[in-house]
Every structure is written in C-alpha cells, then in structure tokens.
mmCIF file of C-alpha atoms in Angstrom:
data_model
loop_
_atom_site.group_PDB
_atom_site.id
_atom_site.type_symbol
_atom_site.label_atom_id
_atom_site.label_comp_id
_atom_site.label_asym_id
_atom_site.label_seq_id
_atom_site.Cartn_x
_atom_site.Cartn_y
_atom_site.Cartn_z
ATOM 1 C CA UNK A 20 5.870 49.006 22.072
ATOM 2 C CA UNK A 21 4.916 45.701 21.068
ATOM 3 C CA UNK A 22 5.644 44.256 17.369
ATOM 4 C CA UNK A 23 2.829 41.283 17.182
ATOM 5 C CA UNK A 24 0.279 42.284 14.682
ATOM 6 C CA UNK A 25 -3.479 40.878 15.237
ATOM 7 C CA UNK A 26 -4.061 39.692 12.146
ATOM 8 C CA UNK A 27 -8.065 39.542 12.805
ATOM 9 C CA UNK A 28 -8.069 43.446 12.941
ATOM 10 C CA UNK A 29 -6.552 43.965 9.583
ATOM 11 C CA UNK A 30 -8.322 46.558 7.465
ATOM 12 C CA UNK A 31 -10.796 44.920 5.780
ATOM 13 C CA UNK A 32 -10.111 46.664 2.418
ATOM 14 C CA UNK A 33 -6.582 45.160 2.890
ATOM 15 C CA UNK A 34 -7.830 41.830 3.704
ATOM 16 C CA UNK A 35 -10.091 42.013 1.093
ATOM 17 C CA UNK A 36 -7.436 42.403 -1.853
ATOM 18 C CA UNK A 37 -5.244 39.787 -0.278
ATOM 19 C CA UNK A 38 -7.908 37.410 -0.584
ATOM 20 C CA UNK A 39 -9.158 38.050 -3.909
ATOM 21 C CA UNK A 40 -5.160 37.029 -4.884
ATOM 22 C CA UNK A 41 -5.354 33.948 -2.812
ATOM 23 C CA UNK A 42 -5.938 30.251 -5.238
ATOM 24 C CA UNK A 43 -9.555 28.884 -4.208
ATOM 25 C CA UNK A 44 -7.991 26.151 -1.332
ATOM 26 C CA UNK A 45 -6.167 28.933 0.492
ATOM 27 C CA UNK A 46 -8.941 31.263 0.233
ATOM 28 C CA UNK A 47 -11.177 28.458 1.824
ATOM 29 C CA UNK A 48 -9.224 28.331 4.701
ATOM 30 C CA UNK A 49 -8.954 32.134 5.149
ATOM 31 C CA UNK A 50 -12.906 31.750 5.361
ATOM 32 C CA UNK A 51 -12.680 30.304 8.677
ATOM 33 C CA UNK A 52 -10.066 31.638 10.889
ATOM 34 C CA UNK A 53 -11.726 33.941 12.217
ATOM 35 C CA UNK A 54 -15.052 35.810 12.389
ATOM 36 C CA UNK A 55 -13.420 38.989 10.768
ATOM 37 C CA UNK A 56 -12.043 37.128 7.671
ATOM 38 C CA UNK A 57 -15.435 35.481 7.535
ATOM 39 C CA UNK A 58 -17.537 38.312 6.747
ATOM 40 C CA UNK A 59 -14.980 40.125 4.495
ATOM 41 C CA UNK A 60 -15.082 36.645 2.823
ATOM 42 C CA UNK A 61 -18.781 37.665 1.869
ATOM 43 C CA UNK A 62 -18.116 40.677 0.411
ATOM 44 C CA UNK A 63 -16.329 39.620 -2.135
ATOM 45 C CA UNK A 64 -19.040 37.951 -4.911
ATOM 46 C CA UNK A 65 -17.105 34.917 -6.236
ATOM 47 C CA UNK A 66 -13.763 33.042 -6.642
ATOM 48 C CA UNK A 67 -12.493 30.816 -9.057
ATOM 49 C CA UNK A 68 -9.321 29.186 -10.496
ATOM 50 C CA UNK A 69 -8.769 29.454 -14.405
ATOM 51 C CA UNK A 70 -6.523 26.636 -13.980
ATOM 52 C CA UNK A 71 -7.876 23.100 -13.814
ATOM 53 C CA UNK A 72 -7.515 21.020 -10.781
ATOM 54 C CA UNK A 73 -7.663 17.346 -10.070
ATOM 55 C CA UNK A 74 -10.128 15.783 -7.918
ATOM 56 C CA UNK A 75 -9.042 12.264 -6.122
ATOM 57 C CA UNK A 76 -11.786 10.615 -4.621
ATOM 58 C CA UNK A 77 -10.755 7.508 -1.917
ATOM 59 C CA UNK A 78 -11.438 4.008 -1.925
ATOM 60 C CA UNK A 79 -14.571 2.183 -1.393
ATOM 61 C CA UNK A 80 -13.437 2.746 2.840
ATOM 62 C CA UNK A 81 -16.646 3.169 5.131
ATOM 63 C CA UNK A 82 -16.955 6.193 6.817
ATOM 64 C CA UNK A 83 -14.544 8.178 4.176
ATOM 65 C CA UNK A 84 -16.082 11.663 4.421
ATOM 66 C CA UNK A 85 -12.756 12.998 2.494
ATOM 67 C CA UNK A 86 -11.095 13.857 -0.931
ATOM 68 C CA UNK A 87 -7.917 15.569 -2.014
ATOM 69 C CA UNK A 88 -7.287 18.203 -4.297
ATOM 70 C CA UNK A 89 -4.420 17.988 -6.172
ATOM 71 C CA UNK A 90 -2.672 21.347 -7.791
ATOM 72 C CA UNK A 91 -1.484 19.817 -11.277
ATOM 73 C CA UNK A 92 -0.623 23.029 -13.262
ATOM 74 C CA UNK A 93 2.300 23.989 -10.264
ATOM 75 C CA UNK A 94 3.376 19.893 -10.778
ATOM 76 C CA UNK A 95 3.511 20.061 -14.272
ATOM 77 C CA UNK A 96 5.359 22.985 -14.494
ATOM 78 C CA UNK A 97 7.381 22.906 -11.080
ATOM 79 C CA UNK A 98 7.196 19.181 -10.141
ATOM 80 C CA UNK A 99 6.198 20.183 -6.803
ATOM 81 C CA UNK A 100 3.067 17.970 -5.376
ATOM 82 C CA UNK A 101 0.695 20.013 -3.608
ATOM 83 C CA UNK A 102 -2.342 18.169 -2.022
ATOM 84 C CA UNK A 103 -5.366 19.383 0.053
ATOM 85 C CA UNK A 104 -7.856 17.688 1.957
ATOM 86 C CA UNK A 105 -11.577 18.741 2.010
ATOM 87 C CA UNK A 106 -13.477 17.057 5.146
ATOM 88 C CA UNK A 107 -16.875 16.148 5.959
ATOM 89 C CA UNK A 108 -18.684 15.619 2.553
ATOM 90 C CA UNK A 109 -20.644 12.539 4.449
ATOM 91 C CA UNK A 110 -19.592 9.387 5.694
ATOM 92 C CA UNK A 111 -20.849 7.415 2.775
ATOM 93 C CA UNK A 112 -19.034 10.059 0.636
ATOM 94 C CA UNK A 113 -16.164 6.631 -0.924
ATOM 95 C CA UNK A 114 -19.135 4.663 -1.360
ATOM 96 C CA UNK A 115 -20.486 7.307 -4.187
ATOM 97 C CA UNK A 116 -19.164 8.061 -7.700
ATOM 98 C CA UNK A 117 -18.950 11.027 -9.039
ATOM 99 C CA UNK A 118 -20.034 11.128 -12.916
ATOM 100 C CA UNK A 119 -20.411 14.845 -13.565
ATOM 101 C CA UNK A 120 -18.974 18.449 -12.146
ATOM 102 C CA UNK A 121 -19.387 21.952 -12.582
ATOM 103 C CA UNK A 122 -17.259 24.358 -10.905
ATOM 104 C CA UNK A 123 -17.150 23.239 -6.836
ATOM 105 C CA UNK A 124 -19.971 21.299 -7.495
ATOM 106 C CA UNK A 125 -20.484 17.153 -7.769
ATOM 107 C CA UNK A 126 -23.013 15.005 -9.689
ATOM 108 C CA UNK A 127 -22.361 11.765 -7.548
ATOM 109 C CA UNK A 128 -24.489 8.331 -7.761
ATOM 110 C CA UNK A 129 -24.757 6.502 -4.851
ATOM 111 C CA UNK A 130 -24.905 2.623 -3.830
ATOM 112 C CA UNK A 131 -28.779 3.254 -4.153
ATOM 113 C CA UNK A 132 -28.652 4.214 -7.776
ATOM 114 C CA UNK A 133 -29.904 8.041 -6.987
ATOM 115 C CA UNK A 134 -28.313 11.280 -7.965
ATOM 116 C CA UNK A 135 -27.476 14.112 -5.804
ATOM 117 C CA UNK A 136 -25.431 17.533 -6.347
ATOM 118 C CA UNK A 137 -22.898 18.551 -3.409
ATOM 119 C CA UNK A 138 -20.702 21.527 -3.526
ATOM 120 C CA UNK A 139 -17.140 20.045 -2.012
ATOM 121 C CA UNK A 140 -16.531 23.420 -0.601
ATOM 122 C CA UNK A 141 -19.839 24.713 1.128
ATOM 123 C CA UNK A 142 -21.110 21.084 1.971
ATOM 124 C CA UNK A 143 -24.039 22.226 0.538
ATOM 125 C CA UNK A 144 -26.395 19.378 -1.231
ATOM 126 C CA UNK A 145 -29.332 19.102 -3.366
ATOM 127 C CA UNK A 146 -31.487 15.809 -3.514
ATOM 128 C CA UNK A 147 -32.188 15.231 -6.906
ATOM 129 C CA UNK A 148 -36.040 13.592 -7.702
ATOM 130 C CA UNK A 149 -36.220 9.425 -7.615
ATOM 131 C CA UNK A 150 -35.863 7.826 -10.683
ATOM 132 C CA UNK A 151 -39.284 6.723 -9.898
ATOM 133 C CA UNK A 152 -40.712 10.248 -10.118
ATOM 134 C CA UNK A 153 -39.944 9.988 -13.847
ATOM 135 C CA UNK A 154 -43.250 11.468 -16.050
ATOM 136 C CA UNK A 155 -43.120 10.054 -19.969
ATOM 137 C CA UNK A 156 -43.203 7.043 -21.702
ATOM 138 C CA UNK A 157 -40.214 4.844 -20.060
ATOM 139 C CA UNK A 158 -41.477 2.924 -16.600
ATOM 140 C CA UNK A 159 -39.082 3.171 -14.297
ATOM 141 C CA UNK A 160 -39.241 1.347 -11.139
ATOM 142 C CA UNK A 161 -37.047 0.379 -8.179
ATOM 143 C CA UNK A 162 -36.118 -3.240 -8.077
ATOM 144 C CA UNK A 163 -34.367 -4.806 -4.846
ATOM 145 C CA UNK A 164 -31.223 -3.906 -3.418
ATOM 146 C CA UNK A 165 -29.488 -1.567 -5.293
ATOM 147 C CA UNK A 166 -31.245 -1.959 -8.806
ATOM 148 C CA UNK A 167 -33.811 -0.159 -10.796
ATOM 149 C CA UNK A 168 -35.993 -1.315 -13.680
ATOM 150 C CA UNK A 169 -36.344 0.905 -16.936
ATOM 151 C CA UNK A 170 -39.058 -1.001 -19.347
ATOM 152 C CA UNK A 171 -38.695 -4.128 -17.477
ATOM 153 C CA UNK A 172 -34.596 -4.446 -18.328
ATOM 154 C CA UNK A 173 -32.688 -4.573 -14.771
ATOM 155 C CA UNK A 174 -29.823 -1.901 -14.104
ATOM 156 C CA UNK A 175 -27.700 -2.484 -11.225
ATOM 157 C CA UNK A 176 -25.301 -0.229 -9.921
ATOM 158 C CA UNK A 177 -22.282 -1.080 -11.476
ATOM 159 C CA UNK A 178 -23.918 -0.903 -15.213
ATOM 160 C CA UNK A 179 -25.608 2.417 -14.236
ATOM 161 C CA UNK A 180 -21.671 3.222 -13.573
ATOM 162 C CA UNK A 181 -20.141 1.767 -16.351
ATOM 163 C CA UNK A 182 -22.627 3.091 -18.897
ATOM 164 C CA UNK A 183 -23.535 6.165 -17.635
ATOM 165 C CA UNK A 184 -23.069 9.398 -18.876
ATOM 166 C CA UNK A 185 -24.113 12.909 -17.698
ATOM 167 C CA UNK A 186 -23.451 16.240 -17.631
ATOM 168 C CA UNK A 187 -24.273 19.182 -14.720
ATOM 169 C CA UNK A 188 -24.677 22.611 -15.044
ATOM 170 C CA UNK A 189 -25.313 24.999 -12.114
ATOM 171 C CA UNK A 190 -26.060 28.776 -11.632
ATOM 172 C CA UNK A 191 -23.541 29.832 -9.363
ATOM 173 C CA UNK A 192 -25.720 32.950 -8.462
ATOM 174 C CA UNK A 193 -28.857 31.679 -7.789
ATOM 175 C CA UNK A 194 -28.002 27.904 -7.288
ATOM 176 C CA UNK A 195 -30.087 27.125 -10.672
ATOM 177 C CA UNK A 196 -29.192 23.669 -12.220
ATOM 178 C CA UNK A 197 -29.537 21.297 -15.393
ATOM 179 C CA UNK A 198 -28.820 17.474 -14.838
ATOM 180 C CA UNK A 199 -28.986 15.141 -18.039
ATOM 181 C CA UNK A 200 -28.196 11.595 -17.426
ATOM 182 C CA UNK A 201 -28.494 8.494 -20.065
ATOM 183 C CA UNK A 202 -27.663 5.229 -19.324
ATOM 184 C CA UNK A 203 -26.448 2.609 -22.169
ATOM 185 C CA UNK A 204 -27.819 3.875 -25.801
ATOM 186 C CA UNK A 205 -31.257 4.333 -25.476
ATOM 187 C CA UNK A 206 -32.193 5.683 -22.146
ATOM 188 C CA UNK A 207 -32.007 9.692 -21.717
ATOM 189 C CA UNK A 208 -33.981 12.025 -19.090
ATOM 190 C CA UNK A 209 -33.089 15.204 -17.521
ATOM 191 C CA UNK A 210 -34.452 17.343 -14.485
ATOM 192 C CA UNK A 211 -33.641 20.842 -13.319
ATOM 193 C CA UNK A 212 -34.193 23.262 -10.620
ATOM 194 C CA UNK A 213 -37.867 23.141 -10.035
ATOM 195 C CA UNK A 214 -39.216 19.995 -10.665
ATOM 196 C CA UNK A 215 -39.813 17.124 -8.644
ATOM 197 C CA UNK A 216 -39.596 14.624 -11.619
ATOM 198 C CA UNK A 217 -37.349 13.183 -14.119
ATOM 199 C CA UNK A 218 -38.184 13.920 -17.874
ATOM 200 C CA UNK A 219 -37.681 11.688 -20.726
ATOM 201 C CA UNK A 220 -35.326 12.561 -23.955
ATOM 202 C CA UNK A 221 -36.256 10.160 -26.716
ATOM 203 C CA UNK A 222 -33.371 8.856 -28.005
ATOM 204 C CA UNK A 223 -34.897 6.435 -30.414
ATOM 205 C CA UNK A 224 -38.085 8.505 -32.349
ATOM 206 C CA UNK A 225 -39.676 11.590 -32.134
ATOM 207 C CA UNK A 226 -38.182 15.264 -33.387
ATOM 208 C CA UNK A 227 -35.059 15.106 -31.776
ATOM 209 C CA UNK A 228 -34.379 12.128 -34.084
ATOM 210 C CA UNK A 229 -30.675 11.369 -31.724
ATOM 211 C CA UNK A 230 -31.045 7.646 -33.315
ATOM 212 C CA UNK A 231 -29.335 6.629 -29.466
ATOM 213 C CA UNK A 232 -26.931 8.374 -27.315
ATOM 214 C CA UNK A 233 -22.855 7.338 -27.069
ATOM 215 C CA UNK A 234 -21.982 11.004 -25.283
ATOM 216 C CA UNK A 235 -23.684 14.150 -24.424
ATOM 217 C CA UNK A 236 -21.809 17.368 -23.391
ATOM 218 C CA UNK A 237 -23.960 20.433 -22.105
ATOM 219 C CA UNK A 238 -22.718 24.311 -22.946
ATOM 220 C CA UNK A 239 -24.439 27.802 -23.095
ATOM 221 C CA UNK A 240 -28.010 25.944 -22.810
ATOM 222 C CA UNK A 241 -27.960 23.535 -25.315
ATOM 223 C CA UNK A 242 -27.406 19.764 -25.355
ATOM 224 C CA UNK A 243 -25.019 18.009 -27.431
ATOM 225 C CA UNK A 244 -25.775 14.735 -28.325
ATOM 226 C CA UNK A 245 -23.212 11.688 -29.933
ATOM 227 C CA UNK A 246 -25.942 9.422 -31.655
ATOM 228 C CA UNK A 247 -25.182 6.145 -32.670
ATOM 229 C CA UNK A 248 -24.922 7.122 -36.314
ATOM 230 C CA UNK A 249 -22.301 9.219 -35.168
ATOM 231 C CA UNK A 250 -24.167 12.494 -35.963
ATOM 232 C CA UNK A 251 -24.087 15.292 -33.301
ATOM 233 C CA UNK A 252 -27.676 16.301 -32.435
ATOM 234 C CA UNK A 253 -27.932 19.593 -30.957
ATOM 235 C CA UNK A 254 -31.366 20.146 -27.945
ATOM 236 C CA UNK A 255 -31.837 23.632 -27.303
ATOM 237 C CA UNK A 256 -32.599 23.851 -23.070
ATOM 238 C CA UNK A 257 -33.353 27.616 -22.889
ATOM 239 C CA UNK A 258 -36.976 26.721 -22.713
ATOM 240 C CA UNK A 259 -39.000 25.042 -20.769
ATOM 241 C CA UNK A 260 -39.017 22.268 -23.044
ATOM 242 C CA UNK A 261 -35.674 20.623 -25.042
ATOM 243 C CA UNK A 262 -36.448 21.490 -28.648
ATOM 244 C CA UNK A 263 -33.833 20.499 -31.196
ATOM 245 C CA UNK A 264 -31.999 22.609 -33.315
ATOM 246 C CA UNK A 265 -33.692 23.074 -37.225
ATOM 247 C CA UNK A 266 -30.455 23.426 -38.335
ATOM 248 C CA UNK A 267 -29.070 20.436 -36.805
ATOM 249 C CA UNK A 268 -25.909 19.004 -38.375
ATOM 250 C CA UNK A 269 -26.467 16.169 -40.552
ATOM 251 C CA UNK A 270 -22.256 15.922 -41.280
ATOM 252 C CA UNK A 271 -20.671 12.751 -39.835
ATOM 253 C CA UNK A 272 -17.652 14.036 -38.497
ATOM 254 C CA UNK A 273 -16.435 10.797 -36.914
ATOM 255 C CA UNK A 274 -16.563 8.577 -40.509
ATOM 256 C CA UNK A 275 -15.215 10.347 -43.618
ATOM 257 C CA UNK A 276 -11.857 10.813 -42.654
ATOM 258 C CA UNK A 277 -9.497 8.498 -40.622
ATOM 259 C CA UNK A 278 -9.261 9.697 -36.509
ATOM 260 C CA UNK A 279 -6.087 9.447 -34.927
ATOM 261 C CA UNK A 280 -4.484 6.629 -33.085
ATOM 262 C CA UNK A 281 -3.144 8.264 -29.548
ATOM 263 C CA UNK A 282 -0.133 5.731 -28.831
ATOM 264 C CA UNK A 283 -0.862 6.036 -24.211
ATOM 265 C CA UNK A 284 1.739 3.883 -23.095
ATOM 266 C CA UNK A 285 3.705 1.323 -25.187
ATOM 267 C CA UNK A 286 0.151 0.619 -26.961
ATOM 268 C CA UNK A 287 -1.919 2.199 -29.096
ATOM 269 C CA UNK A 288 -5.683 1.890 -27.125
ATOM 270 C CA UNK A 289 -7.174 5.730 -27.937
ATOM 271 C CA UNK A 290 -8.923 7.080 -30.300
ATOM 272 C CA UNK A 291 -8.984 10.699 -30.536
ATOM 273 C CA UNK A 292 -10.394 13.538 -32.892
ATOM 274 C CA UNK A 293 -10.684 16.975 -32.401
ATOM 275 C CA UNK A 294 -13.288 18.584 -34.327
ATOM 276 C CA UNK A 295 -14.828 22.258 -34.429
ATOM 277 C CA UNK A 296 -18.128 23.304 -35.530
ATOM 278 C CA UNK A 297 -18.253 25.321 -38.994
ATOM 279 C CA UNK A 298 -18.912 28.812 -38.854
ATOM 280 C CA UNK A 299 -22.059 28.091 -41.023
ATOM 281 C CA UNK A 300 -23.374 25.316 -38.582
ATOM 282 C CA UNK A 301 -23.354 22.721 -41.279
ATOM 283 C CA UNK A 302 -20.548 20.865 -40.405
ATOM 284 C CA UNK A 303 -17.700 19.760 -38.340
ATOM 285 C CA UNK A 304 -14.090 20.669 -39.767
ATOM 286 C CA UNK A 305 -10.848 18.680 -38.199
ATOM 287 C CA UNK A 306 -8.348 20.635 -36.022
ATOM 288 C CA UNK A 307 -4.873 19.856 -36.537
ATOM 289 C CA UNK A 308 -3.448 21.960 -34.139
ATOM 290 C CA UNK A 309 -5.064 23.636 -30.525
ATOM 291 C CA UNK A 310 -2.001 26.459 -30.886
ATOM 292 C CA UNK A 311 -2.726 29.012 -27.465
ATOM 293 C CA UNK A 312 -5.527 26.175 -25.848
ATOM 294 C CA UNK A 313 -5.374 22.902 -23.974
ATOM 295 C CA UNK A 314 -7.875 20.762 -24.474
ATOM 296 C CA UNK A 315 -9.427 19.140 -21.223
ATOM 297 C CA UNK A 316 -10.688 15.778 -21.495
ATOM 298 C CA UNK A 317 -13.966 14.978 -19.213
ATOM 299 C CA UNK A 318 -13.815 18.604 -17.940
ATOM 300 C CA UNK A 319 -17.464 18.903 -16.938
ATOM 301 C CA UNK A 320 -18.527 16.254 -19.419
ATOM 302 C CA UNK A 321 -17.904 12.542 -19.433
ATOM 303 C CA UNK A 322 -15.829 9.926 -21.437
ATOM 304 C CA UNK A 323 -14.756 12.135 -24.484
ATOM 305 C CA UNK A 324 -16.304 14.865 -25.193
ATOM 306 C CA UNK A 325 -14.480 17.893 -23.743
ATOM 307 C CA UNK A 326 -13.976 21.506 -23.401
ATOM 308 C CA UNK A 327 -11.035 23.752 -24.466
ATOM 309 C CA UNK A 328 -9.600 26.659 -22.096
ATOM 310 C CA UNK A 329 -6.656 29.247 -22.947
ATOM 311 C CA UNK A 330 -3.490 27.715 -22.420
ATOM 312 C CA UNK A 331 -2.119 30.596 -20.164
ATOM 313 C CA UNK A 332 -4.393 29.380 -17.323
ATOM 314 C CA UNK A 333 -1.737 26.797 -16.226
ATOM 315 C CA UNK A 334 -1.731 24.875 -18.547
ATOM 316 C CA UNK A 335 0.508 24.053 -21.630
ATOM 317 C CA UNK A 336 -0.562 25.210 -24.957
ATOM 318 C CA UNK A 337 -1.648 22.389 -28.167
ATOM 319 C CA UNK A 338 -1.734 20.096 -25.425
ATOM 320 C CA UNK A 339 -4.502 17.125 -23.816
ATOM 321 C CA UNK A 340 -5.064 16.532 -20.415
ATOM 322 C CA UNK A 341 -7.094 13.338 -19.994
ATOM 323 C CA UNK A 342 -7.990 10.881 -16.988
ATOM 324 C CA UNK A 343 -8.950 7.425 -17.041
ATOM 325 C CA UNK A 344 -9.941 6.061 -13.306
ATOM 326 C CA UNK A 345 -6.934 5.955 -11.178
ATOM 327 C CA UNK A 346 -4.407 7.470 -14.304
ATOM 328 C CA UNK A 347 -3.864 10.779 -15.029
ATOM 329 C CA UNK A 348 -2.269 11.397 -18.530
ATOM 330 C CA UNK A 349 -0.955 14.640 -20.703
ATOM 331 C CA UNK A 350 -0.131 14.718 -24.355
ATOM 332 C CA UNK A 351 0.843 17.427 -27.234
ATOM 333 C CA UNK A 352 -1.624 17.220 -30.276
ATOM 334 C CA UNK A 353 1.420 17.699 -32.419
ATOM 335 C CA UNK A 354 2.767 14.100 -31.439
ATOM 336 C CA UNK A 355 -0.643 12.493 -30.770
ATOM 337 C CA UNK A 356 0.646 10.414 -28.072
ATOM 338 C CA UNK A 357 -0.690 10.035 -24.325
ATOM 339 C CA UNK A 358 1.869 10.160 -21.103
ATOM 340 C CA UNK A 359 0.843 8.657 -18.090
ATOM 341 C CA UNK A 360 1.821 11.325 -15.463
ATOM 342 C CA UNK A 361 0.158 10.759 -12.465
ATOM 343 C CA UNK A 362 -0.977 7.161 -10.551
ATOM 344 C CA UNK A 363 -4.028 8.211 -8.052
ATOM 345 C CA UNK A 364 -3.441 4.913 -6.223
ATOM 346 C CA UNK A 365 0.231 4.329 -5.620
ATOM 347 C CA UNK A 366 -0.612 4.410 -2.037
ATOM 348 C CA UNK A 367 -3.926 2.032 -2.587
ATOM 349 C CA UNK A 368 -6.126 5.157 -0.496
ATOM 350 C CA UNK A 369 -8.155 6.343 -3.946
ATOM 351 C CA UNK A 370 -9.240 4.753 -6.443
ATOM 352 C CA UNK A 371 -9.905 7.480 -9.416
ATOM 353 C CA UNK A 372 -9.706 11.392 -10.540
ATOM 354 C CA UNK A 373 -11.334 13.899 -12.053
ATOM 355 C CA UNK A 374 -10.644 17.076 -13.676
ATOM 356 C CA UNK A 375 -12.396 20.174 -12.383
ATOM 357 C CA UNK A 376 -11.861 24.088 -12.758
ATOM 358 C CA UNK A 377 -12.878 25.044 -8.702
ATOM 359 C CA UNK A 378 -14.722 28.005 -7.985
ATOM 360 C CA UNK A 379 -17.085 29.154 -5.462
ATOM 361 C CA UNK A 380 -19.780 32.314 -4.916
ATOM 362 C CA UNK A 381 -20.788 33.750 -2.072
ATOM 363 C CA UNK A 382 -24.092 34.274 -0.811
#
C-alpha cells in the first residue's frame, strides 16, 4: 500500500478550511497549483489580512513587471524578513508611481501623466478617463511629452508627483470605485465607476467653500478635505453629486494648540497631531494616547492623513507606522519619536514603499 498522498484530490471541504487559514500571499499561490485548488479557491467569497503589509515598488529599471511584499508585523515582532514577489503587473510597471491603494488594488500615474487602477494580485486593470475628458470650469489639455496644461499653468510629471494627492476606494464585490485626485492647492476633480470624464471639485468658491486643498482622505462615502485655512471640509459622495456637509466643522484643529515635534532620527523634521472628531461634529479634540490601536500613516490616503486599525492585527498598540519613500519608520505616541526601521533600497533594486492591508474577492 502506497503512503504518497495526491494532494489535488483532497476533500474540498478540507481544502477549503485550510485555505481560509492561509495569509493572502500563500493563499495566492494555492490558487494556482492545480485546477482542483483553483475552483475551491472560488468558493470561498473573499480573503484579507487585518495586518498591514508593505508594498516595495523597484527602481526606475525598464521592463520591471515586479514588486515585493514585505510581511512587517512577523519582522517587527520576530525579526524574521519575509519577502514575496508578485510578477507580471506590465513591463512599464517601475516606470509608474503609485499614489493611492485600497485593499489589492493600485492608483498608479504613469510617465504619461494618466491614472489607472490595477489589482497586484488578479492583474486586473481599469483605464481611468484622460485628463482631457474633464467636464467643468478648469481647461485641461495635454501639452508635449509628458505634460498637461490646467488653465494654461504647465504640470509635468514630476510636479504632478510631488504635489499630488489622492485617495481610491473600490467595491470589492462589484468592482465599484471612487478616485479623487488634486494636484498643488487649487486643483481637485474626481471620477468613478461609470463615467467617462473627470469632474471638477472647486477648491477655491462655490458651496463646498474648501478655501484650497493640502490633504484629502476618503472613508464610508465622504471626502475629507485639509483646506488651506487648516479647516477640515467634509463632501458627502453617496450621491451622484459631492454635496458638503451643513454641519461642516468650522474648528481649526491644527492652530489653537501647539502639535507635536516627532524627533525621526537625530533631528526633529515631523510634525504630527492626532486628532478625533467630537461626538457632536463640531469639533476636533486632541488624542494623547491611541491605547489598543496603531495608527497607520498613508494607509489608503496620502502624506498625513491616516487611518487607525486595532492593535491586535499585528501590530503594536499606541504606536505609528509611517513611510517616507525608500524609509520605513515606527514610533510609540507615548514618546513621540520616529525609528527608522526599515531601508527599501539597501540593495539599490527599489526605490520606495507603501503601506497596504491586502485582500482579495473572488468572482
């Protein structure tokens, strides 16, 4: 009697529970090692991590379809390294940064200044409309080379980079999305899953009254907006059109009291305050302490605006995890003070990380 087991003829009810235990880059693999695995893959509706993830994205190489994932609750808390490559996400794939992410999914802008969403773990991509196809008052128009005109002022590239912000939102269900993207203070538009056009958010008049844009952060349909006053303008997206809130908050969290100085290094170059909204919705009120959550940095958002998860989804509690292109830092509120703890480029292949809590739904 022979002792090798066929591993493709293993109940599928079996399989099925030994999958749903698997993290989201073994599971991945499982999907394709054999037809068997595949389809009891698909009966099983969605996995996700509750722990976030890194993203490193390579160098400016030609012909890079790759990226590695990098397991940084197991380092932080064992020191062991754990890296996986995902493959074929497009040969111009290091040529493209990614500004935004949601789940498995990437907002990336490529060398031609356009947006597209791609899901690192199905390969699957949606073209976002042409800047172009923009309907409101700003002209936009695409200059030569790599540039685009917005009221006659040239962008290029590297300022759409450097001065972008933008959030991305994405049904996992039914592939539904939200993209808002503004570029320096006074340029905001948005498109979503059925149109073919980019829509203008005034940032400088009208109702919304956002006085500019420094940061915008996206949760539970509605918009949250930095101005330049420092006010946070909240844009309701539930309907067809972005109304904002009545009850908007008129508090300036950012200037009555003094923000902390987060020491990163030998030098004190951060700025940090963590702020909650006020039962009442009339103002912001300081938090001095996290206590069971971790805050997470440009999780889903960009530069500083951030979301907050429970600490017992690997990761430590009253504590900040933060990236800054190729550095990856962690800090406990209590001290207010930054550690580098990870260098994306100490082998010169990548060139900057992102934070992102992977998951995935099947069709």
């Amino acid at each position: 009697m022979s002792n090798k087991v066929n591993w493709s003829e293993l109940h599928a009810d079996v399989l099925q529970l030994i999958l749903e235990r698997l993290n989201i880059i073994t599971y991945v693999r499982a999907r394709t090692v054999c037809k068997n695995w595949y389809v009891v893959c698909k009966r099983i509706t969605s996995v996700h991590d509750k722990s976030p993830w890194l993203i490193l994205f390579p160098a400016g190489r030609p012909k890079c379809g790759s990226c590695l994932l990098f397991d940084y609750s197991t380092f932080q808390f064992t020191g062991k390294r754990n890296f996986y490559r995902l493959y074929n996400l497009g040969n111009a794939f290091s040529t493209h940064r990614c500004i935004a992410t949601c789940g498995g999914w990437l907002l990336m802008l490529d060398l031609r200044s356009s947006l597209y969403v791609l899901n690192v773990f199905t390969r699957e991509r949606i073209e976002l409309p042409a800047f172009e196809s923009h309907e409101g008052r700003l002209r936009v128009e695409r200059g030569q080379d790599t540039n685009f005109i917005i009221n006659k002022s040239s962008i290029t590239t590297r300022n759409a980079i450097n001065k972008t912000n933008a959030v991305l939102w994405v049904n996992e269900k039914n592939k539904g999305y939200i993209v808002v993207w503004s570029i320096g203070f006074s340029y905001m538009m948005y498109t979503k899953s059925g149109f073919d056009f980019w829509r203008e958010i005034p940032t400088r008049e009208g109702p919304e009254n956002l006085h500019g844009c420094q940061d915008i952060a996206y949760k539970d349909n509605k918009l949250y907006v930095l101005s330049r006053q420092n006010q946070i303008r909240i844009l309701d997206f539930s309907q067809e059109l972005p109304l904002a809130l009545p009850n908007n908050v008129e508090h300036q969290p950012f200037t009555n009291e003094r923000p902390w100085r987060v020491k990163m290094g030998n030098r004190i170059n951060k700025i940090l305050k963590i702020l909650k909204r006020h039962s009442e919705g009339t103002s912001w009120d300081t938090v001095e302490s996290l206590e069971g959550e971790s805050w997470i940095m440009d999780l889903g958002v960009t530069m500083d605006l951030g979301v907050t998860i429970p600490a017992d989804n690997g990761t430590k509690p009253n504590s900040i995890y933060y990236s800054k292109d190729k550095y990856v830092y962690w800090g406990d509120v209590s001290t207010q003070e930054l550690r580098m703890t990870l260098d994306v480029n100490v082998n010169r292949n990548f060139s900057y990380a992102r934070w992102f809590i992977p998951s995935l739904r099947e069709l």
